[in-house]
Amino acid sequence: QVQLVESGGGLVQAGGSLRLSCAASGSIFSIPAMGWYRQAPGKQRELVADITSGGSTNYADSVKGRFTIDRDNAKNTVYLQMNSLKPEDTAVYYCAADVRVTWFIKSSRYWGQGTQVTVSS
């Protein structure tokens, strides 16, 4: 019923920037929260940043001051602007959204397929 499609990943040199996008589509009533997670090889998936429908944001300490999350509620899209990228930012980045579908009152977590971000030294 709901799908999330990420875009914007790629290869970039250390110090460079990338902008990730994630668009949600389907039978959506509302999306109380959207966010980005990442998973590096051999490591657990971790929260990078999230944002509520009201605009409240939260960032991992490792990206604070470098990454910015925002969303366009009208387009059901969330963005992650990544600046001053470091090799340790290399990971698969996953979009996540807590979505309330039109036919059910409670929200459920949906995940995108992920987009690879590789930062070279």
mmCIF file of C-alpha atoms in Angstrom:
data_model
loop_
_atom_site.group_PDB
_atom_site.id
_atom_site.type_symbol
_atom_site.label_atom_id
_atom_site.label_comp_id
_atom_site.label_asym_id
_atom_site.label_seq_id
_atom_site.Cartn_x
_atom_site.Cartn_y
_atom_site.Cartn_z
ATOM 1 C CA GLN A 1 0.000 0.000 0.000
ATOM 2 C CA VAL A 2 2.914 2.340 0.733
ATOM 3 C CA GLN A 3 6.294 2.553 -0.872
ATOM 4 C CA LEU A 4 9.305 4.749 -0.255
ATOM 5 C CA VAL A 5 11.730 5.482 -3.057
ATOM 6 C CA GLU A 6 15.131 6.986 -2.328
ATOM 7 C CA SER A 7 17.400 8.806 -4.708
ATOM 8 C CA GLY A 8 20.532 10.912 -4.633
ATOM 9 C CA GLY A 9 23.147 8.480 -3.417
ATOM 10 C CA GLY A 10 26.480 8.098 -5.107
ATOM 11 C CA LEU A 11 30.216 8.461 -4.860
ATOM 12 C CA VAL A 12 31.704 11.654 -3.523
ATOM 13 C CA GLN A 13 35.069 12.792 -2.233
ATOM 14 C CA ALA A 14 35.615 13.633 1.408
ATOM 15 C CA GLY A 15 34.422 17.134 2.098
ATOM 16 C CA GLY A 16 31.827 16.979 -0.635
ATOM 17 C CA SER A 17 28.064 17.042 -0.475
ATOM 18 C CA LEU A 18 25.105 14.919 -1.465
ATOM 19 C CA ARG A 19 21.380 15.437 -1.177
ATOM 20 C CA LEU A 20 19.176 12.419 -0.636
ATOM 21 C CA SER A 21 15.486 12.400 -1.416
ATOM 22 C CA CYS A 22 12.765 9.986 -0.391
ATOM 23 C CA ALA A 23 9.249 10.113 -1.755
ATOM 24 C CA ALA A 24 6.399 8.205 -0.180
ATOM 25 C CA SER A 25 3.431 7.105 -2.223
ATOM 26 C CA GLY A 26 0.339 4.992 -1.763
ATOM 27 C CA SER A 27 -2.803 5.111 0.331
ATOM 28 C CA ILE A 28 -1.435 7.667 2.755
ATOM 29 C CA PHE A 29 -3.527 9.492 5.284
ATOM 30 C CA SER A 30 -0.660 11.125 7.134
ATOM 31 C CA ILE A 31 3.030 10.694 7.871
ATOM 32 C CA PRO A 32 3.744 11.751 11.464
ATOM 33 C CA ALA A 33 7.472 11.184 11.125
ATOM 34 C CA MET A 34 10.086 10.513 8.460
ATOM 35 C CA GLY A 35 13.757 9.893 8.786
ATOM 36 C CA TRP A 36 17.001 8.469 7.540
ATOM 37 C CA TYR A 37 18.950 5.515 8.839
ATOM 38 C CA ARG A 38 22.229 4.134 7.630
ATOM 39 C CA GLN A 39 24.050 0.851 7.826
ATOM 40 C CA ALA A 40 27.752 0.484 7.213
ATOM 41 C CA PRO A 41 29.346 -2.909 6.525
ATOM 42 C CA GLY A 42 29.594 -4.946 9.695
ATOM 43 C CA LYS A 43 27.620 -2.453 11.737
ATOM 44 C CA GLN A 44 24.070 -2.145 12.945
ATOM 45 C CA ARG A 45 21.604 0.173 11.328
ATOM 46 C CA GLU A 46 21.566 3.520 13.083
ATOM 47 C CA LEU A 47 19.373 6.568 13.050
ATOM 48 C CA VAL A 48 20.887 9.506 11.201
ATOM 49 C CA ALA A 49 18.096 12.049 11.459
ATOM 50 C CA ASP A 50 14.357 12.266 11.645
ATOM 51 C CA ILE A 51 11.691 14.911 11.358
ATOM 52 C CA THR A 52 8.075 15.125 12.413
ATOM 53 C CA SER A 53 5.238 16.524 10.374
ATOM 54 C CA GLY A 54 5.459 19.625 12.540
ATOM 55 C CA GLY A 55 9.108 20.161 11.675
ATOM 56 C CA SER A 56 10.841 18.975 14.836
ATOM 57 C CA THR A 57 14.207 17.407 14.015
ATOM 58 C CA ASN A 58 16.632 15.047 15.657
ATOM 59 C CA TYR A 59 20.187 14.207 14.596
ATOM 60 C CA ALA A 60 22.797 11.687 15.509
ATOM 61 C CA ASP A 61 25.745 13.325 17.231
ATOM 62 C CA SER A 62 28.060 12.154 14.476
ATOM 63 C CA VAL A 63 26.244 14.181 11.817
ATOM 64 C CA LYS A 64 25.062 17.170 13.804
ATOM 65 C CA GLY A 65 26.154 20.383 12.153
ATOM 66 C CA ARG A 66 26.907 18.654 8.851
ATOM 67 C CA PHE A 67 23.587 17.115 7.823
ATOM 68 C CA THR A 68 20.207 18.769 7.535
ATOM 69 C CA ILE A 69 16.887 17.002 7.260
ATOM 70 C CA ASP A 70 13.764 18.621 5.903
ATOM 71 C CA ARG A 71 10.494 17.561 4.348
ATOM 72 C CA ASP A 72 7.848 18.698 1.954
ATOM 73 C CA ASN A 73 4.570 17.535 3.412
ATOM 74 C CA ALA A 74 2.643 18.340 0.255
ATOM 75 C CA LYS A 75 4.884 15.985 -1.714
ATOM 76 C CA ASN A 76 5.299 13.371 1.042
ATOM 77 C CA THR A 77 9.014 13.746 0.550
ATOM 78 C CA VAL A 78 11.904 13.942 2.985
ATOM 79 C CA TYR A 79 15.391 15.188 2.177
ATOM 80 C CA LEU A 80 18.784 14.764 3.738
ATOM 81 C CA GLN A 81 21.365 17.373 2.822
ATOM 82 C CA MET A 82 24.780 15.955 3.629
ATOM 83 C CA ASN A 83 27.692 18.364 3.729
ATOM 84 C CA SER A 84 31.323 17.942 4.735
ATOM 85 C CA LEU A 85 31.086 14.232 4.099
ATOM 86 C CA LYS A 86 33.616 11.921 5.696
ATOM 87 C CA PRO A 87 34.695 8.406 4.734
ATOM 88 C CA GLU A 88 32.981 7.128 7.867
ATOM 89 C CA ASP A 89 29.681 8.330 6.419
ATOM 90 C CA THR A 90 29.933 5.568 3.836
ATOM 91 C CA ALA A 91 26.882 3.349 4.209
ATOM 92 C CA VAL A 92 23.606 2.335 2.704
ATOM 93 C CA TYR A 93 21.122 5.025 3.636
ATOM 94 C CA TYR A 94 17.543 3.975 4.233
ATOM 95 C CA CYS A 95 14.505 6.160 4.280
ATOM 96 C CA ALA A 96 11.954 5.356 6.949
ATOM 97 C CA ALA A 97 8.488 6.699 7.543
ATOM 98 C CA ASP A 98 5.782 6.202 10.097
ATOM 99 C CA VAL A 99 2.708 6.219 7.897
ATOM 100 C CA ARG A 100 -0.949 6.199 8.706
ATOM 101 C CA VAL A 101 -2.770 4.646 5.779
ATOM 102 C CA THR A 102 -6.236 5.753 4.809
ATOM 103 C CA TRP A 103 -7.917 2.568 6.000
ATOM 104 C CA PHE A 104 -6.274 2.068 9.409
ATOM 105 C CA ILE A 105 -6.070 4.426 12.347
ATOM 106 C CA LYS A 106 -2.627 3.385 13.619
ATOM 107 C CA SER A 107 0.619 4.211 11.875
ATOM 108 C CA SER A 108 3.138 1.632 10.709
ATOM 109 C CA ARG A 109 6.832 1.794 9.870
ATOM 110 C CA TYR A 110 7.788 1.596 6.216
ATOM 111 C CA TRP A 111 11.262 1.370 4.754
ATOM 112 C CA GLY A 112 12.818 2.262 1.461
ATOM 113 C CA GLN A 113 15.181 -0.045 -0.389
ATOM 114 C CA GLY A 114 18.222 2.026 0.461
ATOM 115 C CA THR A 115 20.685 4.080 -1.518
ATOM 116 C CA GLN A 116 24.451 3.683 -1.405
ATOM 117 C CA VAL A 117 26.570 6.600 -0.272
ATOM 118 C CA THR A 118 30.300 6.173 -0.685
ATOM 119 C CA VAL A 119 32.767 8.798 0.482
ATOM 120 C CA SER A 120 36.319 8.432 -0.732
ATOM 121 C CA SER A 121 39.316 9.742 1.165
#
